[in-house]
Each structure stands twice: as C-alpha cells, then as structure tokens.
CSV table of C-alpha atoms (C1' of nucleotides) in Angstrom, one decimal:
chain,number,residue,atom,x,y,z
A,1,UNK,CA,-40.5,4.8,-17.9
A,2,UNK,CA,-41.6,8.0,-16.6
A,3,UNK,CA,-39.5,10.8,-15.6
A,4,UNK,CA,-39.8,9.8,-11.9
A,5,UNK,CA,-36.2,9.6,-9.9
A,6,UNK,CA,-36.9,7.1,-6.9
A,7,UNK,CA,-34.6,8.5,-4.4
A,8,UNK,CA,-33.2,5.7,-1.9
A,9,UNK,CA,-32.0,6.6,1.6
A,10,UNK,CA,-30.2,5.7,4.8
A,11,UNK,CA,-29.8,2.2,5.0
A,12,UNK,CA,-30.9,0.9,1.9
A,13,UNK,CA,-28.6,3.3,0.1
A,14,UNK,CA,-26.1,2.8,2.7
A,15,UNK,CA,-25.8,-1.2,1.8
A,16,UNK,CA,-26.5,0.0,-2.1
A,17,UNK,CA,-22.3,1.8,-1.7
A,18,UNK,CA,-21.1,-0.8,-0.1
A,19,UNK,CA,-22.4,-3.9,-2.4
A,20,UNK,CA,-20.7,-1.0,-5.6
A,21,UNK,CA,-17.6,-0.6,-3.5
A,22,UNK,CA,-17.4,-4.2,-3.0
A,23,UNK,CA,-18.3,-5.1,-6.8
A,24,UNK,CA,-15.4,-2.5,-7.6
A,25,UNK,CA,-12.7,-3.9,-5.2
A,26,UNK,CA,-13.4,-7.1,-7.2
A,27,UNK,CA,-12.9,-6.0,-10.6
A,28,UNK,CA,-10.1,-3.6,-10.7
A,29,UNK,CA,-8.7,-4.1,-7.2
A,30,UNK,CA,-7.5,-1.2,-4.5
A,31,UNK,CA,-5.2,0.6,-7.0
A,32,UNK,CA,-7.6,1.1,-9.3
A,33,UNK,CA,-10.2,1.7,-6.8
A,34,UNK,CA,-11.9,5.4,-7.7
A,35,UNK,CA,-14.9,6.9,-5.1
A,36,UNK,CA,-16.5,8.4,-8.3
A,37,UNK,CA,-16.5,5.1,-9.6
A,38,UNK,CA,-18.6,3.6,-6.6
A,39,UNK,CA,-20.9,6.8,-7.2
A,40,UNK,CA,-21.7,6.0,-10.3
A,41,UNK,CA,-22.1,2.2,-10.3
A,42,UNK,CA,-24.0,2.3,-7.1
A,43,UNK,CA,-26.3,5.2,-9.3
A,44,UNK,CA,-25.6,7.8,-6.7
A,45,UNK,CA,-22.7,10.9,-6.1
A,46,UNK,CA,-19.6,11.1,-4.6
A,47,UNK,CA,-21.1,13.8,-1.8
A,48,UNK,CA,-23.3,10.8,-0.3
A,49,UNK,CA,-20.5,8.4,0.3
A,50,UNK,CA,-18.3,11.6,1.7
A,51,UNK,CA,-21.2,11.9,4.5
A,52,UNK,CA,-20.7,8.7,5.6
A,53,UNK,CA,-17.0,7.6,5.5
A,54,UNK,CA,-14.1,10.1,5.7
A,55,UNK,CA,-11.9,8.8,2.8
A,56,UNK,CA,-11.4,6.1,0.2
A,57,UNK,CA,-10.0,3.9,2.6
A,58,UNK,CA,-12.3,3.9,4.9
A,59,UNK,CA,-14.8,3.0,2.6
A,60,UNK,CA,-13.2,-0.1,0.9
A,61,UNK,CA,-12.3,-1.3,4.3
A,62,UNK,CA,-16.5,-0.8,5.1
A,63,UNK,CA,-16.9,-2.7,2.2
A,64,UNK,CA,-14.7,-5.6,3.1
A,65,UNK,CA,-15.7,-6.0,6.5
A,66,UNK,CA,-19.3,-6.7,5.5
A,67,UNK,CA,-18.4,-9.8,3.8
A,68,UNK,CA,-19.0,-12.6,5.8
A,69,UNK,CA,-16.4,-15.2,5.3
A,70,UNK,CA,-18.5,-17.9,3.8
A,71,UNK,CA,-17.6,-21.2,6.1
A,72,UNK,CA,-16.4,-23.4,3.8
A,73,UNK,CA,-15.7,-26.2,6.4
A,74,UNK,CA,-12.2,-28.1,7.5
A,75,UNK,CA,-10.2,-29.9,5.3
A,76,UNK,CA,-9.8,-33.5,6.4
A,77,UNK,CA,-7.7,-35.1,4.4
A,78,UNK,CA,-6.3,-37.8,6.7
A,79,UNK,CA,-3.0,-36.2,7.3
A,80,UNK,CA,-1.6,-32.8,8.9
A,81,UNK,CA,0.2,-32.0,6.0
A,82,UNK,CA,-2.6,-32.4,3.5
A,83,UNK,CA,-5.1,-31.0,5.4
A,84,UNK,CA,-2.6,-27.8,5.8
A,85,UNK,CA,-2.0,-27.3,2.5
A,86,UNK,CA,-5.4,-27.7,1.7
A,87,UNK,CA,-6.0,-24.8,4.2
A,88,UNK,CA,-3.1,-22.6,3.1
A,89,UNK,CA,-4.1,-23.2,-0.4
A,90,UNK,CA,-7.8,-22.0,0.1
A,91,UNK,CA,-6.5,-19.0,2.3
A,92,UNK,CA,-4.1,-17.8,-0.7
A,93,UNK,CA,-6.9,-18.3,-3.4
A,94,UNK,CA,-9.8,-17.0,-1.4
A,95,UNK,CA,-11.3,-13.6,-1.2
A,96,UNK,CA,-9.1,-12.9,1.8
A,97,UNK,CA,-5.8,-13.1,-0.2
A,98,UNK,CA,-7.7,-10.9,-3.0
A,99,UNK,CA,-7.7,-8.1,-0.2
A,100,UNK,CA,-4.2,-8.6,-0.2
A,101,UNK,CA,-3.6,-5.8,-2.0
A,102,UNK,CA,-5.8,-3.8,-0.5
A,103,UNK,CA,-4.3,-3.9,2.9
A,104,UNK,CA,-1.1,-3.1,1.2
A,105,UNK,CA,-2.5,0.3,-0.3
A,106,UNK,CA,-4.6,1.3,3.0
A,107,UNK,CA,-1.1,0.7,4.8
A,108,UNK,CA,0.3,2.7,2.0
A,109,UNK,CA,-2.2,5.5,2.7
A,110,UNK,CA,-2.2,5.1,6.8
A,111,UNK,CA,0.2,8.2,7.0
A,112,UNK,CA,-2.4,10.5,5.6
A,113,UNK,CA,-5.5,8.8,7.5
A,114,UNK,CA,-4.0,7.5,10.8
A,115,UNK,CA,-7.8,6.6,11.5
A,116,UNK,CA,-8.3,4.0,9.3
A,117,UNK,CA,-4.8,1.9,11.0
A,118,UNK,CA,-7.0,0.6,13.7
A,119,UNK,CA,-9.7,-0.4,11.8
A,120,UNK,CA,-7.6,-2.3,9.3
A,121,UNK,CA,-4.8,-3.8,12.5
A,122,UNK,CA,-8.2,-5.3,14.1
A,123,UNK,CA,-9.3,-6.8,11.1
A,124,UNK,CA,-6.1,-8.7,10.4
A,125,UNK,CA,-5.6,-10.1,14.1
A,126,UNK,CA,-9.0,-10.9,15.1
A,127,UNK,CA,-10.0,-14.4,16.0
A,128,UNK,CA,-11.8,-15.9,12.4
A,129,UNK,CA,-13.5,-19.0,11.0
A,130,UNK,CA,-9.6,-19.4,9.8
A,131,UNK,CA,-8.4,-19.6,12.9
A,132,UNK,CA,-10.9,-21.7,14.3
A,133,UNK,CA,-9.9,-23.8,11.2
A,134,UNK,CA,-7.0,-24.2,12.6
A,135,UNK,CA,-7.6,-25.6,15.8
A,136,UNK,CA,-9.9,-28.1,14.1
A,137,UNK,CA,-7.3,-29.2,11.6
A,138,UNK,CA,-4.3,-29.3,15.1
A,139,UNK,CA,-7.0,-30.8,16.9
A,140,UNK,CA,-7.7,-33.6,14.2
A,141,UNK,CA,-3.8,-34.4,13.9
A,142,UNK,CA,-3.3,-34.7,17.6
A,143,UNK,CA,-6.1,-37.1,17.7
A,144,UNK,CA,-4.8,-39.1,15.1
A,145,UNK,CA,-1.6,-39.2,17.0
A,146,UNK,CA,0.7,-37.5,14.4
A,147,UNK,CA,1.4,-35.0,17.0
A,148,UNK,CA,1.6,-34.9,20.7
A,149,UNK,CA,-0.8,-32.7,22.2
A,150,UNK,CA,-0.1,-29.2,21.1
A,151,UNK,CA,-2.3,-26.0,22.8
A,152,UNK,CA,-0.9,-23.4,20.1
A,153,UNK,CA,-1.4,-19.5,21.0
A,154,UNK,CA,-3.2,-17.5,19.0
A,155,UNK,CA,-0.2,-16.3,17.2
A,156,UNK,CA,0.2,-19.2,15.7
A,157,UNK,CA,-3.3,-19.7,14.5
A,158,UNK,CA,-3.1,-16.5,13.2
A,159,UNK,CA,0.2,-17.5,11.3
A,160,UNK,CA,-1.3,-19.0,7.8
A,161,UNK,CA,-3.0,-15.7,7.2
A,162,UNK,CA,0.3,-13.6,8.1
A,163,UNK,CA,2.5,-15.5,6.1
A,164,UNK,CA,0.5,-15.8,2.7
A,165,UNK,CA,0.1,-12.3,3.3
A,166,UNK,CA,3.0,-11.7,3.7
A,167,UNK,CA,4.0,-13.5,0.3
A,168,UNK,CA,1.1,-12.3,-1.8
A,169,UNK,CA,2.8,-8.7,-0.9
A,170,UNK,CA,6.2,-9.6,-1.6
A,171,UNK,CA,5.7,-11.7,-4.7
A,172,UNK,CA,3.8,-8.5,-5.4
A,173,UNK,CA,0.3,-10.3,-7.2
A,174,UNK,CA,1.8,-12.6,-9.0
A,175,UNK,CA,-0.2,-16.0,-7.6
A,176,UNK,CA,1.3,-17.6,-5.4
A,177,UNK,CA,2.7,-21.1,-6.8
A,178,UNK,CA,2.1,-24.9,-5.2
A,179,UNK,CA,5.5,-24.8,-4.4
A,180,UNK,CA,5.4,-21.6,-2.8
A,181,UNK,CA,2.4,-23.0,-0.4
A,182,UNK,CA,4.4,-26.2,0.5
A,183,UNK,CA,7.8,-24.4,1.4
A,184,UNK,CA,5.5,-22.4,3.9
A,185,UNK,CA,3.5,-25.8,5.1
A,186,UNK,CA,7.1,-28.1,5.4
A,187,UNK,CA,9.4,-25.4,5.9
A,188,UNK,CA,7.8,-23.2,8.5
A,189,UNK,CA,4.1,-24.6,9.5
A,190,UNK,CA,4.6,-28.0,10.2
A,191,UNK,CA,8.1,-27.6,12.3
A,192,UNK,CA,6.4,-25.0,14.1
A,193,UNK,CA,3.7,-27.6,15.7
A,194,UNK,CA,6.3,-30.0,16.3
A,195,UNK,CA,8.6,-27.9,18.2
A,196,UNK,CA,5.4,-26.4,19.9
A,197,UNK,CA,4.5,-29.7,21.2
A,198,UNK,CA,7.4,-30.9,22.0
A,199,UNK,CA,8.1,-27.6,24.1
A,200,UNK,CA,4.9,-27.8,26.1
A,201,UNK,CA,5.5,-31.6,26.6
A,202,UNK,CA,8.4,-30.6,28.7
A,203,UNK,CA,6.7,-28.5,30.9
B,1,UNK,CA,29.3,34.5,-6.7
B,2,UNK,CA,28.5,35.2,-10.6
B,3,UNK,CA,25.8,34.1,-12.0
B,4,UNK,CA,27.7,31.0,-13.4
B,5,UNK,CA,25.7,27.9,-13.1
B,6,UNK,CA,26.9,24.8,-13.0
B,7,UNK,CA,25.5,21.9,-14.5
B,8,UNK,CA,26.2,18.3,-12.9
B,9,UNK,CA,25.8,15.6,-15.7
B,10,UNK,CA,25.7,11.5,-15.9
B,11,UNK,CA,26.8,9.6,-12.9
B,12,UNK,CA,27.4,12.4,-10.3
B,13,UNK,CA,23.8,13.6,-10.6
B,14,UNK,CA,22.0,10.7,-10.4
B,15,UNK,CA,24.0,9.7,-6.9
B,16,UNK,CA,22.5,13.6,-6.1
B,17,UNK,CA,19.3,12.9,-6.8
B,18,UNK,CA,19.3,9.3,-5.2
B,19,UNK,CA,21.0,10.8,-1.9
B,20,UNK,CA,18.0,13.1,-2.0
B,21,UNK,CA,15.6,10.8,-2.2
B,22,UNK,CA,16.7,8.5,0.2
B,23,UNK,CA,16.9,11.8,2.7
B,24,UNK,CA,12.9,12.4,1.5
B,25,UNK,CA,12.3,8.9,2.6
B,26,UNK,CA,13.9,9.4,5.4
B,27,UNK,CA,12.1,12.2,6.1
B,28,UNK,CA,8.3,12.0,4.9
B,29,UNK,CA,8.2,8.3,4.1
B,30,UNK,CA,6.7,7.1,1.0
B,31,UNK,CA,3.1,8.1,1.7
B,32,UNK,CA,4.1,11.9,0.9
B,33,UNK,CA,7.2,11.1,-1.0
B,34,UNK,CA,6.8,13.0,-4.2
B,35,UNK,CA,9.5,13.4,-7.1
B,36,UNK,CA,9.0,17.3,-7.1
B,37,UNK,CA,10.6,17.1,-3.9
B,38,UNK,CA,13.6,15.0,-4.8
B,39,UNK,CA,14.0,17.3,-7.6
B,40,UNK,CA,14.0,20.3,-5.5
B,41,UNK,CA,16.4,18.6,-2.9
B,42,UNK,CA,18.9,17.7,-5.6
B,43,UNK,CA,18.2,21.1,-7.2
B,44,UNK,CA,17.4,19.6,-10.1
B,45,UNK,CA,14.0,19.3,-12.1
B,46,UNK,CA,11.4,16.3,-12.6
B,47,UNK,CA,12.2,16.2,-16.3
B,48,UNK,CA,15.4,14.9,-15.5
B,49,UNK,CA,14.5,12.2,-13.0
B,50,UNK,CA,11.9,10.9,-15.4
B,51,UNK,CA,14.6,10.2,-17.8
B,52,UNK,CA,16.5,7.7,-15.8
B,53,UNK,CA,13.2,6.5,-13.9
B,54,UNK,CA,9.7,5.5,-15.1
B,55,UNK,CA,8.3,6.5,-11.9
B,56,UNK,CA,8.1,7.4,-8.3
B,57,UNK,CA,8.0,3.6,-7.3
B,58,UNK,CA,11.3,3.2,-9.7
B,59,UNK,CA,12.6,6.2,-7.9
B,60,UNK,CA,12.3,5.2,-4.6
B,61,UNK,CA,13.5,1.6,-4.5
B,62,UNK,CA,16.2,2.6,-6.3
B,63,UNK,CA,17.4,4.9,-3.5
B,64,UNK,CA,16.7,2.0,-1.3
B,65,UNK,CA,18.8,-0.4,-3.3
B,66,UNK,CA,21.6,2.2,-2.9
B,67,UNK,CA,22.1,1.7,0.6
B,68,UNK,CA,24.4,-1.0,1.6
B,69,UNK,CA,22.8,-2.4,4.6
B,70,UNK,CA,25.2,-1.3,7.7
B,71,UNK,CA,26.9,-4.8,8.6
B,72,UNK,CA,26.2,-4.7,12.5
B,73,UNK,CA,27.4,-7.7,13.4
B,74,UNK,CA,26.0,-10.5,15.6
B,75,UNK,CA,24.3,-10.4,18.9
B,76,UNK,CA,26.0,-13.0,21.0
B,77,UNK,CA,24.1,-12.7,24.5
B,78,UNK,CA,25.0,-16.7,25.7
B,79,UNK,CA,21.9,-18.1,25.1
B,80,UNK,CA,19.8,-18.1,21.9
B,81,UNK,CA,16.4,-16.5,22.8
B,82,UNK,CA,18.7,-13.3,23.8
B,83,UNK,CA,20.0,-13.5,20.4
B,84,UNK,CA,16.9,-14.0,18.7
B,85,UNK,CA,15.5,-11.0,21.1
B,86,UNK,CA,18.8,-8.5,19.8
B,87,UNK,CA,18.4,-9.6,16.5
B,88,UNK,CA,14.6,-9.1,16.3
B,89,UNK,CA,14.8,-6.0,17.9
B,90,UNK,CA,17.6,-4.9,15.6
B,91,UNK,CA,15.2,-5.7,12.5
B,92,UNK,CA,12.2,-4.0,14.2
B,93,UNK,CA,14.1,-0.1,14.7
B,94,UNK,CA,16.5,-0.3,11.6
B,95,UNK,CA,16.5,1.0,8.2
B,96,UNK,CA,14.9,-2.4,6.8
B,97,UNK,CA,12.0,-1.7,8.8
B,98,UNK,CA,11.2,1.9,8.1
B,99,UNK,CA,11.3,0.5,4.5
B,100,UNK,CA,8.1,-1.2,5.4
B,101,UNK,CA,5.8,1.9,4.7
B,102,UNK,CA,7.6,1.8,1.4
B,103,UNK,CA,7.0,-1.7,0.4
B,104,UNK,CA,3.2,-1.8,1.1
B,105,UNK,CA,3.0,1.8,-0.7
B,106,UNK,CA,5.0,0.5,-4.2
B,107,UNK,CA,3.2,-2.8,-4.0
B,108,UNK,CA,0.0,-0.5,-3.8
B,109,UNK,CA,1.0,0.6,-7.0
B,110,UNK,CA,2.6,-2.4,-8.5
B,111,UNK,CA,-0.9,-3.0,-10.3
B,112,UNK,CA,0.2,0.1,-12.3
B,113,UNK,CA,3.5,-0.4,-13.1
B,114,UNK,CA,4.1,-4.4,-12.5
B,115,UNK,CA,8.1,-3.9,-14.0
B,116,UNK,CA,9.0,-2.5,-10.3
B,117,UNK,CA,7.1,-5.5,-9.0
B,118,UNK,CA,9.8,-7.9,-10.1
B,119,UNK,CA,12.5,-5.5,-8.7
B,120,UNK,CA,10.6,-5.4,-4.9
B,121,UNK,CA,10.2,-9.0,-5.0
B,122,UNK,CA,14.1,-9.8,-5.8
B,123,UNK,CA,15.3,-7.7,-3.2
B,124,UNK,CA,12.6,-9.1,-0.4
B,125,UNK,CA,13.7,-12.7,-0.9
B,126,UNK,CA,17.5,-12.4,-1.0
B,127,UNK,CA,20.3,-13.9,1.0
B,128,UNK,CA,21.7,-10.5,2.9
B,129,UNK,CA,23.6,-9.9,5.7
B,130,UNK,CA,20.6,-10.4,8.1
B,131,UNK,CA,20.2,-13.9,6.4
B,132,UNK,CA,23.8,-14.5,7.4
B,133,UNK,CA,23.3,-13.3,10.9
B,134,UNK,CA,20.8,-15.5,11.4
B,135,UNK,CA,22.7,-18.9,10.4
B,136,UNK,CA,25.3,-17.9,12.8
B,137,UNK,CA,23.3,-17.6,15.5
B,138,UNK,CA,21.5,-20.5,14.9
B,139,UNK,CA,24.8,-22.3,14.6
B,140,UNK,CA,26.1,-20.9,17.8
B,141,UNK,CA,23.0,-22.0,19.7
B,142,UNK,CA,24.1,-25.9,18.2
B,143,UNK,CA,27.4,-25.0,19.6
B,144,UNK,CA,26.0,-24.4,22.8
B,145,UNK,CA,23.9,-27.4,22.8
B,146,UNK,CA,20.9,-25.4,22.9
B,147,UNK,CA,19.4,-27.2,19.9
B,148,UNK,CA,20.4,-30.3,18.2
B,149,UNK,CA,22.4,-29.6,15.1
B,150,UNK,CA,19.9,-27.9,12.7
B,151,UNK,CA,20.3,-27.1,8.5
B,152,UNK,CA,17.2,-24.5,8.7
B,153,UNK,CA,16.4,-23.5,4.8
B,154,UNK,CA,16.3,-19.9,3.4
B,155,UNK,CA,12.9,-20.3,3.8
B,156,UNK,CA,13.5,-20.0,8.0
B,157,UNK,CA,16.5,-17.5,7.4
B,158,UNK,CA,14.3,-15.2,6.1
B,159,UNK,CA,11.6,-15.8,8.1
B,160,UNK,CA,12.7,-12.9,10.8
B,161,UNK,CA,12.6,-10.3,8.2
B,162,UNK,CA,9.1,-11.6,7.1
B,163,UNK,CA,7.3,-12.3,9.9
B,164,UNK,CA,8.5,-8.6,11.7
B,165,UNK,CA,7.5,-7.0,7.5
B,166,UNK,CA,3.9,-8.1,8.5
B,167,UNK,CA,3.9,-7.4,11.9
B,168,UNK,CA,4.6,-4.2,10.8
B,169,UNK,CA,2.3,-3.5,8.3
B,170,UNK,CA,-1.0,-4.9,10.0
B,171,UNK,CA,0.0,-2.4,12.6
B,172,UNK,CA,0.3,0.2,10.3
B,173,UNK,CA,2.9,2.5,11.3
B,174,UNK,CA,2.6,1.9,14.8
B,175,UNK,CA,6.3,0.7,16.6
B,176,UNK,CA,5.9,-2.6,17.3
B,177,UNK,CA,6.3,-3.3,20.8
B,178,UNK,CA,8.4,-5.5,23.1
B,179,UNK,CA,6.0,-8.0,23.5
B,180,UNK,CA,4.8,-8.7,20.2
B,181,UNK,CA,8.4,-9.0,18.9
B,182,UNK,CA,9.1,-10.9,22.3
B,183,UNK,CA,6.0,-13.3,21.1
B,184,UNK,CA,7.5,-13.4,17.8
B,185,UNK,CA,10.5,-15.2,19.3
B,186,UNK,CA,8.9,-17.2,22.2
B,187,UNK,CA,5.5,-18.3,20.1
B,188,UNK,CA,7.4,-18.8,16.6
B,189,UNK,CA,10.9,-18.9,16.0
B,190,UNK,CA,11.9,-20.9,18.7
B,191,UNK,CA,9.9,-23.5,18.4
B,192,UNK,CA,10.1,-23.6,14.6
B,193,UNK,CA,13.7,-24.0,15.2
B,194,UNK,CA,13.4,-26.9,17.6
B,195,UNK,CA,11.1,-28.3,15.4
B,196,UNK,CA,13.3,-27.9,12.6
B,197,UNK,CA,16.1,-30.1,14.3
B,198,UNK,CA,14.3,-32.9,15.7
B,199,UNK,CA,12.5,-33.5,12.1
B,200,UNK,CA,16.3,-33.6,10.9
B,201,UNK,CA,17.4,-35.8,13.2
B,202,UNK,CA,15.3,-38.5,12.5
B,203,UNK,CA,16.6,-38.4,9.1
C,1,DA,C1',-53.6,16.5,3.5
C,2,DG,C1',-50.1,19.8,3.8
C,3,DC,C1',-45.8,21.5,6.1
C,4,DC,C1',-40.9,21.1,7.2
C,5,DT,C1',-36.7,18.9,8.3
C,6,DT,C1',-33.5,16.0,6.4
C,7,DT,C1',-30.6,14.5,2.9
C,8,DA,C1',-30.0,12.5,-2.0
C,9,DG,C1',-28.2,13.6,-6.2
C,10,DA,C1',-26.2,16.8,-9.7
C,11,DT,C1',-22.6,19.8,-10.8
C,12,DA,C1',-18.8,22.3,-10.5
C,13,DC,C1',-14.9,23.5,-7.9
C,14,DT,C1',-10.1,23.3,-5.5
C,15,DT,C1',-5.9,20.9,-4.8
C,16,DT,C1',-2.3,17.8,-5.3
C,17,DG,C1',0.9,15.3,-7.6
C,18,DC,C1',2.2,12.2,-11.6
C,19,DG,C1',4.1,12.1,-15.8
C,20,DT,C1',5.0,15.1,-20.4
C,21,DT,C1',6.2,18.7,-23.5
C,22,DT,C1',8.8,22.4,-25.1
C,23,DC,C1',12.5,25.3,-25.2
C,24,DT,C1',16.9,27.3,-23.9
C,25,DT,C1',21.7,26.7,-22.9
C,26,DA,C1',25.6,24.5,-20.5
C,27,DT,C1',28.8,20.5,-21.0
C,28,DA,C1',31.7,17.1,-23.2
C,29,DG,C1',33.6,14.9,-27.0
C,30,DT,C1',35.8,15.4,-31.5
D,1,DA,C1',35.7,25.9,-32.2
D,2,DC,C1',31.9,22.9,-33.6
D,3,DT,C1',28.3,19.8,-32.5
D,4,DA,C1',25.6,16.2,-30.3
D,5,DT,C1',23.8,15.4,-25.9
D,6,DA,C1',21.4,16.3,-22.0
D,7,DA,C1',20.4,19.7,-17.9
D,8,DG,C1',17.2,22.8,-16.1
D,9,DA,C1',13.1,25.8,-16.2
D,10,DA,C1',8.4,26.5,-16.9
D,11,DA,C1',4.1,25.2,-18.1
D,12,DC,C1',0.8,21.8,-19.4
D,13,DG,C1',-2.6,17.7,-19.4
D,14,DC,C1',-4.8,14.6,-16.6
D,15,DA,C1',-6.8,11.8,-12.9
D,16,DA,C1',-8.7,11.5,-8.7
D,17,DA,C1',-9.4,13.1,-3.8
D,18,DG,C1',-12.1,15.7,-1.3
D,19,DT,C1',-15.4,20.1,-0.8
D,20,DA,C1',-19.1,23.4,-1.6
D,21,DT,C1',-23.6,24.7,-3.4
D,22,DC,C1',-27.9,24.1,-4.9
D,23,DT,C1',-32.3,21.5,-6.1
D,24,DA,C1',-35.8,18.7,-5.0
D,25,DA,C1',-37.4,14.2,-3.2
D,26,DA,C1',-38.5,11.4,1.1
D,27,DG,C1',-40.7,10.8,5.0
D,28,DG,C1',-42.0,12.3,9.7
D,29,DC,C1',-45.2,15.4,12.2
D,30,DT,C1',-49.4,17.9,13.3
DNA sequence: AGCCTTTAGATACTTTGCGTTTCTTATAGT
DNA sequence: ACTATAAGAAACGCAAAGTATCTAAAGGCT
C-alpha cells in the first residue's frame, strides 16, 4: 500500500491495451468504443496507446486480431443441412458476428484512415478454422453421398461468414432469427453446393 | 438586389435541404458528411434540419430514400452469365453501391439511435427494380433453355445486391474489380441458380 | 553502484462536429 | 392588420479524437 507506482512497459503493457480494448469492444461495442476509455481501464493514458497505433481503429482492429478463434470442432449432425445450420448458427452467435459491428464502423471510418482498409479486407477474406469447417462439413456430406463430389473455391467457403455478415449489418443488431439462418442455409447455401457439383460433374 | 430576404417554408425547403444533402453525399460520402454542411448548401441553418430530423443518420437516409432508383432496364446479352455480368456490374458502379459507405457508417451508429435502424433495414430487404431485373433475367435464361424452369425466392433476388453490399464493404472503399464481380457470378450465382432448379424439379 | 536513454503516465490542450438554446423577424392564415 | 408559426443567425455545451508538454520511473550500460 505504499506510494510506489509500478510502471509496466513494452510488451507487457502492450498486451495490458489490448486485453482493455478487447474487454471494451465486448461491453459497449465499436460505437461506444472511447480510446480514453481503454486508458483508463488498462490503468494507463491515452499518449501510450497513440505511440503505438495511429487511431481508434487501428487499435480495436489490434485488439481483435489477437483473439484466437477458439476451435470449437465440426458439427456432425448426420445431415448437410443440420450440420450447416449448426455452423451458420455458431458463426452468427459467436464472437465473430459480435465484430459485426465493428467492421461496419471501421468501414465507416476507412475514408479518414485509408490505412486501416487493408488491415480489416485481409481479415475478412483470409482462409480460417471457419473455412476449414467447411470443407469438413462438404467433405462429410460428399462422403455420405448426399452430394456428388463437390471441390468448392474459396469463395464459397468464405460465403457463411459474408452472408451473416452481411445480415447482422442489414438487420442492423437485431439477432439474427432461426428463420433467418435457414432461409440462408435452404435458400442460398445448400443450392449453391448442388449446382456446384453438378457443374463440375459435367466437366 | 435589396436586402429583402426571402424565407422558403414547409415542403419546398425540406426538398432544398434534401437535394443538398444528397449532393454532400455525393460529394464527401458519409464519412465527412456533416449537417453544417447541408445547412450551408441549402442556405439554411442546423436548427432547422434538426426540427424535421433527429439526426445526421435520419438526415442522410432520408436523402437516399428520395431518390427514385433510375429504372435502367435489363441487360439482354443472349446468354445468362452476360446478363448476370451487366447486371452485376451495373450494381457494382451505380448509385446503390456508393450508398455502401453510407450503410456501414449509419449502422456504425445505429447502436446510438436504433429508430433509423429499422428504416435501413426496410429499405435493404425490399422488392425494387433491381429485384425485378433480376426475375427477368432469370426467366429469360428458362426461355432460353439455359436452366430448367426455376421459382428462385426473394431471398436469391436479392442476393446480387447483398453479396456485391459485402464485397464492398470488406474492401473498404476500394472499386471492386472485374474479377471478383466476375467470381461473384461464376463461383455463386450461377450455380445457386442451377441448383435452385434441379432441387425444384424434383418436386 | 551510479549514469543516461527511453518511455510511461499525468495533465491539459486544440479541433471537430453533433445536437441545443435563445432570440429576432419573415411568412401564412384568419 | 393581427397573430401563431417557424426560419435563420449566433452562440453554446459536450464528447471524443488526437497532440503537446512535462515528470519521473525502468532498465541497460559502464
């Protein structure tokens, strides 16, 4: 209880920021989202975060990246369909859907900081445990012989994450329903693979 | 030339100050859109846009609203992925897609002021022109014999407008190219679409 | 150990833009 | 002509981004 200010530095204070950042994008999301905030919670000043990223955005998107998506396995529920609405359900409740918002308001701010668009464009595209997910799940359904054999690009394994995305933005945070999930999964996700295989069956 | 002002009142000043802040839009985009501005513009003062609006999110999607999306007609190129590739492309450089900036910046900001949520969401979703556009050239590729006959649901009408909204955004600002709305049509819709008709046929 | 470079942390500042308040006075309805 | 309404001007409060200045602690170096 004395008097004595420990004063952390470089990397430990460095990974201090980001787990406040990260705590912060949590509880109030990107809108609400304040540098000073990080400061204080991570017992530090707004200066010290300045020196090491260039703007708010870049520093949530630091904090984000550092998350490691847990690996929470492959659904295998015995069908395509159930294992894919299994998946899209998990992508639209997880952590990655929280961000949702967040990519929204770094968009938003990409204008001002035309820096931080490459950052965040790589992030989004990048091959992922989701994607690998995907495969497995395809994989596991052309195996069980509910598809023909099916090599989808990487668009397409991509495509779970772009379109809840796309419908946590445009349903602007509400959560996104069951039924919601299903149109995507019978409507759009499940055609898809059957037209894909059928396609490359041809050739 | 005498010192006479004159005052606009009711409905002809708000189309003033809606022209004007579709022309800001236009201009600066939503990132640097600011009300002070449109009130300038229209030669009017803040005071009296936040009468009609509750805020700069209100503001701006009103002027959106405003515009009647141009009817441009539909590509007819003889075979459907030329369509798809016109139609795309037509999505990618119009209006709708400059609009893109907007929609991640109010959705930013939707946390604040969830009323224009509802608003954004309503006019994402709807049946429009391009919705339209897109049954007929569906239905012409049946015609042609391109694709067994096909019902696709909203879901796929809108899916154009969706999947090139995302494309956009995780690109942040960056025209998307020929190729990624070329892989758009080649990796997605097409298939989806043949997908789409042979699960219906065996209905 | 003692020096010296680095940089954390505190504080206060500038700037920008949202949204508000107050007041004057033109406009439209009766 | 009188009166209610609302435009327009100016200034304000406020929040938060990003910057500048200063101090003193940390940790490497001799």
């Amino acid at each position: 209880m004395s008097g004595t200010k420990s004063r952390r530095r470089g990397a430990k204070l460095e990974q201090a920021i980001l787990d406040a950042a990260w705590a912060e994008l949590r509880e109030v999301g990107y809108a609400r989202f304040t540098v000073e905030a990080v400061a204080g919670r991570a017992g530090t000043s707004k200066p010290v975060i300045y020196r090491r990223w260039r703007s708010r955005a870049e520093l949530a998107l630091a904090a984000w990246y550092r998350q490691v998506p847990a690996d929470q396995g492959t659904p295998d529920t015995g069908t395509l369909r159930g294992d894919l609405l299994a998946m899209f359900s998990r992508i639209a409740r997880g952590a990655d859907s929280m961000m949702n918002e967040m990519v929204a308001g770094v968009m938003g701010e990409a204008f001002r900081h035309p820096e931080v668009a490459a950052l965040l464009g790589d992030r989004l595209t990048r091959p992922s445990p989701l994607t690998s997910a995907m495969e497995t799940i395809i994989g596991n359904a052309v195996a069980r012989a509910e598809l023909p054999p099916v090599d989808p690009p990487h668009r397409v394994k991509r495509l779970p994450l772009d379109l809840i995305r796309n419908e946590s933005i445009t349903s602007c945070g509400t959560p996104l329903s069951d039924e919601a999930l299903a149109s995507l999964v019978d409507d759009v996700y499940v055609p898809l693979l059957r037209g894909l295989a059928t396609v490359q069956q041809a050739d």
